[in-house]
CSV table of C-alpha atoms and ligand atoms in Angstrom, one decimal:
chain,number,residue,atom,x,y,z
A,1,UNK,CA,-29.2,-44.2,15.3
A,2,UNK,CA,-27.2,-41.5,17.5
A,3,UNK,CA,-28.1,-37.9,16.2
A,4,UNK,CA,-24.1,-34.7,17.3
A,5,UNK,CA,-24.3,-33.8,20.4
A,6,UNK,CA,-23.0,-30.7,19.0
A,7,UNK,CA,-24.9,-28.7,16.1
A,8,UNK,CA,-22.7,-25.3,15.5
A,9,UNK,CA,-25.1,-25.4,11.4
A,10,UNK,CA,-27.0,-23.8,13.6
A,11,UNK,CA,-26.0,-21.3,14.3
A,12,UNK,CA,-26.1,-20.1,9.7
A,13,UNK,CA,-29.5,-21.4,9.8
A,14,UNK,CA,-31.0,-17.9,7.6
A,15,UNK,CA,-29.0,-15.1,6.8
A,16,UNK,CA,-29.6,-13.1,10.2
A,17,UNK,CA,-28.0,-15.0,12.5
A,18,UNK,CA,-24.8,-15.6,10.3
A,19,UNK,CA,-25.3,-11.5,10.6
A,20,UNK,CA,-25.5,-12.1,14.5
A,21,UNK,CA,-22.3,-13.9,15.0
A,22,UNK,CA,-19.9,-12.1,12.3
A,23,UNK,CA,-16.7,-11.5,13.8
A,24,UNK,CA,-15.2,-9.4,11.2
A,25,UNK,CA,-16.6,-6.9,9.5
A,26,UNK,CA,-15.1,-5.3,7.1
A,27,UNK,CA,-15.8,-1.6,6.4
A,28,UNK,CA,-14.8,1.4,4.1
A,29,UNK,CA,-13.0,2.6,6.7
A,30,UNK,CA,-10.0,0.0,6.6
A,31,UNK,CA,-9.6,1.2,3.1
A,32,UNK,CA,-6.4,2.9,1.6
A,33,UNK,CA,-7.0,3.2,-2.5
A,34,UNK,CA,-3.7,3.3,-3.9
A,35,UNK,CA,-3.7,6.5,-7.3
A,36,UNK,CA,-0.9,6.9,-10.1
A,37,UNK,CA,-0.2,10.3,-11.4
A,38,UNK,CA,1.5,10.7,-15.1
A,39,UNK,CA,3.1,13.9,-16.3
A,40,UNK,CA,0.1,15.3,-18.8
A,41,UNK,CA,-2.8,17.0,-19.0
A,42,UNK,CA,-6.4,15.2,-19.1
A,43,UNK,CA,-4.5,12.3,-19.0
A,44,UNK,CA,-6.7,8.7,-18.3
A,45,UNK,CA,-4.8,5.7,-19.4
A,46,UNK,CA,-6.5,2.7,-18.7
A,47,UNK,CA,-3.0,0.5,-17.8
A,48,UNK,CA,-2.2,-2.2,-19.5
A,49,UNK,CA,-1.0,-4.6,-16.0
A,50,UNK,CA,-4.0,-3.5,-13.3
A,51,UNK,CA,-6.9,-3.4,-15.9
A,52,UNK,CA,-9.9,-0.9,-14.3
A,53,UNK,CA,-6.5,1.3,-12.7
A,54,UNK,CA,-5.4,4.7,-15.0
A,55,UNK,CA,-2.5,6.4,-14.8
A,56,UNK,CA,-3.6,9.6,-14.4
A,57,UNK,CA,-2.8,13.3,-14.6
A,58,UNK,CA,-2.4,16.6,-12.1
A,59,UNK,CA,-6.0,17.8,-13.1
A,60,UNK,CA,-7.1,14.7,-13.4
A,61,UNK,CA,-6.9,14.5,-9.4
A,62,UNK,CA,-9.9,16.5,-8.1
A,63,UNK,CA,-12.4,14.0,-9.7
A,64,UNK,CA,-10.9,11.3,-8.8
A,65,UNK,CA,-10.8,12.9,-5.1
A,66,UNK,CA,-13.7,13.9,-5.5
A,67,UNK,CA,-14.8,9.6,-6.7
A,68,UNK,CA,-12.8,7.7,-3.9
A,69,UNK,CA,-14.9,10.4,-0.7
A,70,UNK,CA,-18.2,10.2,-1.9
A,71,UNK,CA,-17.8,6.7,-1.8
A,72,UNK,CA,-16.9,6.4,1.9
A,73,UNK,CA,-12.9,6.0,1.5
A,74,UNK,CA,-10.9,8.0,4.0
A,75,UNK,CA,-7.8,7.8,2.0
A,76,UNK,CA,-6.4,7.7,-0.8
A,77,UNK,CA,-2.0,6.3,-1.2
A,78,UNK,CA,-0.2,8.2,-4.1
A,79,UNK,CA,2.6,7.3,-5.9
A,80,UNK,CA,4.4,9.4,-9.2
A,81,UNK,CA,5.5,8.9,-12.3
A,82,UNK,CA,8.0,11.4,-12.8
A,83,UNK,CA,9.1,13.6,-16.2
A,84,UNK,CA,11.9,12.8,-16.0
A,85,UNK,CA,14.2,10.1,-13.8
A,86,UNK,CA,17.8,9.8,-12.7
A,87,UNK,CA,20.3,8.1,-10.9
A,88,UNK,CA,19.5,9.4,-7.2
A,89,UNK,CA,15.4,10.6,-8.3
A,90,UNK,CA,16.4,13.7,-7.3
A,91,UNK,CA,12.9,14.7,-8.7
A,92,UNK,CA,11.0,12.4,-5.3
A,93,UNK,CA,12.5,15.8,-3.4
A,94,UNK,CA,11.9,18.6,-6.0
A,95,UNK,CA,9.2,20.8,-4.9
A,96,UNK,CA,7.0,21.1,-8.3
A,97,UNK,CA,8.0,17.3,-8.2
A,98,UNK,CA,4.7,15.3,-9.8
A,99,UNK,CA,3.2,13.9,-6.5
A,100,UNK,CA,4.1,16.9,-5.1
A,101,UNK,CA,2.0,18.7,-7.3
A,102,UNK,CA,-0.2,15.5,-7.4
A,103,UNK,CA,-0.5,15.8,-3.2
A,104,UNK,CA,-1.8,20.0,-3.5
A,105,UNK,CA,-4.5,18.9,-5.8
A,106,UNK,CA,-6.0,16.7,-4.2
A,107,UNK,CA,-5.6,18.7,-0.4
A,108,UNK,CA,-7.6,22.1,-2.9
A,109,UNK,CA,-10.5,20.0,-3.7
A,110,UNK,CA,-10.8,17.1,-0.7
A,111,UNK,CA,-9.2,18.5,1.7
A,112,UNK,CA,-10.9,15.8,4.6
A,113,UNK,CA,-9.6,12.9,2.3
A,114,UNK,CA,-6.5,11.3,4.1
A,115,UNK,CA,-2.6,11.4,1.6
A,116,UNK,CA,-0.2,9.5,2.3
A,117,UNK,CA,2.5,9.3,-0.6
A,118,UNK,CA,4.6,6.8,-1.5
A,119,UNK,CA,8.5,7.3,-0.1
A,120,UNK,CA,10.7,5.4,-2.7
A,121,UNK,CA,12.9,6.6,-5.0
A,122,UNK,CA,12.1,2.9,-7.5
A,123,UNK,CA,9.6,4.9,-9.1
A,124,UNK,CA,12.2,7.8,-10.4
A,125,UNK,CA,15.7,6.4,-10.0
A,126,UNK,CA,16.6,5.6,-13.9
A,127,UNK,CA,18.4,1.4,-12.8
A,128,UNK,CA,15.2,1.5,-10.7
A,129,UNK,CA,16.8,0.2,-7.5
A,130,UNK,CA,14.7,2.2,-3.8
A,131,UNK,CA,17.9,4.5,-3.5
A,132,UNK,CA,21.7,5.7,-4.2
A,133,UNK,CA,23.2,2.4,-5.9
A,134,UNK,CA,27.1,1.7,-4.2
A,135,UNK,CA,27.8,-1.1,-5.9
A,136,UNK,CA,27.2,-1.5,-9.0
A,137,UNK,CA,27.5,-6.0,-10.0
A,138,UNK,CA,26.2,-6.7,-6.5
A,139,UNK,CA,23.7,-4.1,-6.7
A,140,UNK,CA,23.5,-2.7,-3.3
A,141,UNK,CA,21.7,0.2,-2.0
A,142,UNK,CA,23.9,2.6,0.3
A,143,UNK,CA,21.4,2.5,2.8
A,144,UNK,CA,22.4,5.6,4.8
A,145,UNK,CA,23.2,8.2,1.4
A,146,UNK,CA,19.8,6.6,0.7
A,147,UNK,CA,18.4,7.6,4.3
A,148,UNK,CA,19.9,11.0,3.4
A,149,UNK,CA,17.8,11.3,-0.2
A,150,UNK,CA,14.5,10.1,1.7
A,151,UNK,CA,14.7,12.7,3.9
A,152,UNK,CA,14.5,15.3,1.7
A,153,UNK,CA,11.5,14.0,-0.5
A,154,UNK,CA,9.4,13.1,3.1
A,155,UNK,CA,9.8,17.6,3.7
A,156,UNK,CA,8.8,17.4,0.4
A,157,UNK,CA,5.5,15.7,0.9
A,158,UNK,CA,4.6,16.8,3.8
A,159,UNK,CA,5.5,20.4,2.5
A,160,UNK,CA,2.7,19.7,0.1
A,161,UNK,CA,-0.3,18.9,3.3
A,162,UNK,CA,0.4,15.1,2.6
A,163,UNK,CA,-0.6,13.9,5.9
A,164,UNK,CA,1.0,10.7,6.1
A,165,UNK,CA,4.4,9.1,4.7
A,166,UNK,CA,4.8,5.8,4.1
A,167,UNK,CA,8.8,4.9,3.7
A,168,UNK,CA,8.8,1.4,0.9
A,169,UNK,CA,12.4,0.7,0.7
A,170,UNK,CA,13.2,-1.3,3.1
A,171,UNK,CA,16.6,1.3,4.3
A,172,UNK,CA,18.2,-0.1,7.3
A,173,UNK,CA,16.7,3.5,10.2
A,174,UNK,CA,14.1,4.5,7.9
A,175,UNK,CA,11.8,5.8,10.4
A,176,UNK,CA,14.2,6.9,13.2
A,177,UNK,CA,15.9,9.2,10.3
A,178,UNK,CA,12.4,10.1,9.3
A,179,UNK,CA,10.8,11.1,12.2
A,180,UNK,CA,13.9,13.8,13.4
A,181,UNK,CA,13.9,15.0,10.0
A,182,UNK,CA,10.6,16.0,10.0
A,183,UNK,CA,10.1,17.4,13.5
A,184,UNK,CA,12.9,19.2,12.6
A,185,UNK,CA,11.5,20.5,10.0
A,186,UNK,CA,8.6,21.4,11.9
A,187,UNK,CA,6.2,18.5,10.4
A,188,UNK,CA,6.0,16.5,14.1
A,189,UNK,CA,2.3,16.0,13.1
A,190,UNK,CA,2.2,14.0,9.5
A,191,UNK,CA,2.0,10.2,10.1
A,192,UNK,CA,4.6,8.0,9.0
A,193,UNK,CA,3.6,4.2,8.0
A,194,UNK,CA,6.4,2.2,7.3
A,195,UNK,CA,6.2,-0.7,5.0
A,196,UNK,CA,8.0,-2.8,8.4
A,197,UNK,CA,7.8,-5.8,7.3
A,198,UNK,CA,8.3,-5.6,3.0
A,199,UNK,CA,8.7,-9.3,1.3
A,200,UNK,CA,11.3,-9.4,-1.7
A,201,UNK,CA,7.9,-11.0,-3.8
A,202,UNK,CA,7.3,-11.6,-7.5
A,203,UNK,CA,3.4,-10.2,-6.7
A,204,UNK,CA,5.0,-6.5,-7.5
A,205,UNK,CA,5.1,-7.6,-11.3
A,206,UNK,CA,2.0,-5.8,-12.4
A,207,UNK,CA,2.7,-2.1,-10.2
A,208,UNK,CA,6.4,-2.8,-11.8
A,209,UNK,CA,4.4,-3.2,-15.7
A,210,UNK,CA,2.9,0.4,-14.2
A,211,UNK,CA,5.4,3.2,-13.1
A,212,UNK,CA,8.4,0.9,-15.5
A,213,UNK,CA,10.5,0.7,-11.7
A,214,UNK,CA,11.6,-2.3,-12.4
A,215,UNK,CA,15.8,-3.2,-12.2
A,216,UNK,CA,17.7,-2.7,-14.2
A,217,UNK,CA,20.1,-5.0,-13.3
A,218,UNK,CA,20.7,-6.8,-10.0
A,219,UNK,CA,17.5,-7.4,-7.4
A,220,UNK,CA,15.5,-6.3,-4.9
A,221,UNK,CA,16.4,-9.1,-2.3
A,222,UNK,CA,19.7,-6.8,-1.0
A,223,UNK,CA,16.9,-5.3,0.8
A,224,UNK,CA,13.5,-6.1,0.5
A,225,UNK,CA,12.8,-9.5,3.0
A,226,UNK,CA,12.9,-12.9,2.2
A,227,UNK,CA,9.6,-14.8,2.1
A,228,UNK,CA,11.3,-17.1,4.2
A,229,UNK,CA,11.3,-15.4,6.8
A,230,UNK,CA,8.3,-14.7,9.9
A,231,UNK,CA,10.5,-13.5,12.7
A,232,UNK,CA,12.8,-11.8,10.6
A,233,UNK,CA,9.8,-9.6,10.2
A,234,UNK,CA,9.1,-9.2,14.2
A,235,UNK,CA,12.5,-8.3,14.2
A,236,UNK,CA,11.7,-5.2,11.4
A,237,UNK,CA,8.9,-4.1,12.7
A,238,UNK,CA,10.1,-3.7,16.8
A,239,UNK,CA,12.6,-2.0,15.3
A,240,UNK,CA,10.4,0.4,13.2
A,241,UNK,CA,7.9,0.6,16.1
A,242,UNK,CA,10.6,1.7,18.5
A,243,UNK,CA,12.1,4.5,16.2
A,244,UNK,CA,8.4,5.8,15.8
A,245,UNK,CA,6.6,3.8,13.8
A,246,UNK,CA,2.7,4.6,13.4
A,247,UNK,CA,1.6,2.3,11.8
A,248,UNK,CA,3.1,-0.6,10.6
A,249,UNK,CA,2.6,-2.2,7.2
A,250,UNK,CA,2.6,-5.8,5.9
A,251,UNK,CA,3.2,-7.1,2.3
A,252,UNK,CA,2.6,-8.3,0.4
A,253,UNK,CA,-0.8,-9.4,2.2
A,254,UNK,CA,-2.3,-12.6,0.8
A,255,UNK,CA,1.0,-14.4,1.1
A,256,UNK,CA,1.7,-13.0,4.0
A,257,UNK,CA,-1.5,-13.3,6.3
A,258,UNK,CA,0.2,-15.4,9.3
A,259,UNK,CA,3.1,-13.0,9.6
A,260,UNK,CA,-0.3,-10.2,9.6
A,261,UNK,CA,-1.4,-12.0,12.4
A,262,UNK,CA,1.7,-12.5,13.8
A,263,UNK,CA,2.6,-8.2,13.9
A,264,UNK,CA,-1.2,-7.8,14.8
A,265,UNK,CA,-0.8,-10.4,18.5
A,266,UNK,CA,3.2,-8.7,19.1
A,267,UNK,CA,2.1,-5.4,18.6
A,268,UNK,CA,-0.4,-2.3,19.4
A,269,UNK,CA,0.0,-0.4,17.7
A,270,UNK,CA,-2.9,0.7,13.6
A,271,UNK,CA,-2.1,-2.4,11.5
A,272,UNK,CA,-1.9,-2.1,7.4
A,273,UNK,CA,-1.0,-5.0,5.1
A,274,UNK,CA,-0.7,-3.8,1.1
A,275,UNK,CA,-2.7,-6.6,-0.6
A,276,UNK,CA,-0.4,-5.9,-3.9
A,277,UNK,CA,-1.2,-5.4,-7.1
A,278,UNK,CA,-0.3,-9.1,-8.4
A,279,UNK,CA,-3.1,-9.8,-6.1
A,280,UNK,CA,-5.3,-7.7,-7.7
A,281,UNK,CA,-4.6,-8.9,-10.8
A,282,UNK,CA,-4.9,-12.2,-10.1
A,283,UNK,CA,-8.3,-12.1,-9.8
A,284,UNK,CA,-9.0,-9.0,-11.8
A,285,UNK,CA,-8.1,-11.4,-14.8
A,286,UNK,CA,-9.7,-14.5,-13.1
A,287,UNK,CA,-12.7,-13.0,-13.1
A,288,UNK,CA,-12.8,-11.5,-17.2
A,289,UNK,CA,-12.0,-15.2,-18.1
A,290,UNK,CA,-15.5,-16.6,-15.9
A,291,UNK,CA,-12.5,-18.4,-13.7
A,292,UNK,CA,-14.4,-16.8,-10.8
A,293,UNK,CA,-16.7,-14.9,-9.8
A,294,UNK,CA,-14.9,-11.4,-9.2
A,295,UNK,CA,-16.6,-9.5,-6.1
A,296,UNK,CA,-17.1,-12.1,-4.1
A,297,UNK,CA,-13.6,-14.0,-4.1
A,298,UNK,CA,-12.4,-9.8,-3.9
A,299,UNK,CA,-15.1,-9.4,-0.5
A,300,UNK,CA,-12.9,-12.9,0.7
A,301,UNK,CA,-9.6,-12.0,-0.4
A,302,UNK,CA,-10.2,-8.6,2.1
A,303,UNK,CA,-12.4,-9.7,5.3
A,304,UNK,CA,-9.3,-12.3,4.8
A,305,UNK,CA,-6.8,-9.3,5.3
A,306,UNK,CA,-9.3,-8.3,8.4
A,307,UNK,CA,-9.5,-11.5,9.9
A,308,UNK,CA,-5.7,-11.6,9.9
A,309,UNK,CA,-5.3,-8.8,11.8
A,310,UNK,CA,-5.8,-6.2,9.4
A,311,UNK,CA,-7.3,-2.6,10.6
A,312,UNK,CA,-6.8,-1.1,7.2
A,313,UNK,CA,-6.8,-2.8,3.8
A,314,UNK,CA,-4.3,-0.6,0.8
A,315,UNK,CA,-6.0,-2.2,-2.1
A,316,UNK,CA,-6.7,-1.7,-5.7
A,317,UNK,CA,-10.2,-3.0,-5.2
A,318,UNK,CA,-10.7,0.3,-2.6
A,319,UNK,CA,-13.2,1.8,-5.6
A,320,UNK,CA,-15.3,-1.8,-6.2
A,321,UNK,CA,-15.0,-3.3,-2.7
A,322,UNK,CA,-16.7,0.7,-1.1
A,323,UNK,CA,-19.5,0.6,-3.9
A,324,UNK,CA,-20.7,-3.4,-2.3
A,325,UNK,CA,-20.4,-2.7,0.9
A,326,UNK,CA,-22.4,1.0,0.7
A,327,UNK,CA,-24.6,0.2,-2.9
A,328,UNK,CA,-23.9,3.7,-4.7
A,329,UNK,CA,-22.7,3.0,-8.1
B,1,PBG,C1,8.3,1.0,-4.4
B,1,PBG,C2,6.3,-0.1,-4.2
B,1,PBG,C3,6.6,-1.1,-4.1
B,1,PBG,C4,5.2,-2.0,-4.2
B,1,PBG,C5,4.7,-0.1,-3.6
B,1,PBG,N1,6.0,0.4,-3.7
B,1,PBG,C6,7.1,-1.9,-5.7
B,1,PBG,C7,8.3,-2.6,-5.2
B,1,PBG,O1,8.5,-2.6,-4.1
B,1,PBG,O2,9.0,-3.4,-6.6
B,1,PBG,C8,4.6,-2.4,-4.9
B,1,PBG,C9,2.7,-2.8,-5.2
B,1,PBG,C10,2.3,-3.1,-5.9
B,1,PBG,O3,2.8,-4.0,-6.6
B,1,PBG,O4,0.8,-2.9,-5.6
B,1,PBG,N2,8.7,2.1,-3.8
């Protein structure tokens, strides 16, 4: 009888040993929690497509921000449901726009909580596209006209007190343009987190339901990336890093673990990944049906995104994960 010479199982014999040789860690420090801000007063309404997530009116945000901060989560990412939509999405840059009011409310209540803002127009336009429409039939978004408006929105967010602006529209030149615009408007300290490699993914479905931003015609494939491409993702990230992105993001996360890992290898800036609405909903619903152990599959998902190379994970699981990580209820 010959016995195996190599015995990797030696290192798995107890939890203490497994802890000693664990290669990847997940901490609350790695998490960013998305929040959906809606009009009205006293509104805290569960989102049908995202069970466990809520539409919150501005007056509810101080309490929510305190809850997030007390779990040790360092940052929130804000999305707005505007009072009114129009063809260009002008509420996105109005000083009293929904997100601008939300930023001020959170910063007043919990100044140390990092406030990041999604900077895009699909929630604000009547047609649901991420910018100014050039040609209705081709559903083409006018790149350069959209940049001008993105600049307005970024400055409005910075003026309201955002620490970090995250343009998500996949317009060419958006990072360079926004860096220059923010610097010229005396906001050189505002961080740019670029949705640098954002794919035209089916996994955004529940989010679009949550913010009513599904395009009313056409789709987003004229600006978001083809899911079949990875070299193109590297090119997109390289441009954004060159243009001054402080953090680059890959989105979605689970279908793009290879992209995250390649971006991590190629670049030195912090890398974020967006664990999107469809990824969250899959686990949530399977957990509710008893098909998956929700807590374990959530933690496995988050650690796998970290293992692929993401420093930061934007995730709807953030509060639940933080409770498990810190033992707080
Ligand atoms: C665009 C934006 C989207 C998401 C984040 N920012 C939607 C889209 O591109 O259609 C999706 C996030 C998610 O699915 O959780 N403003």
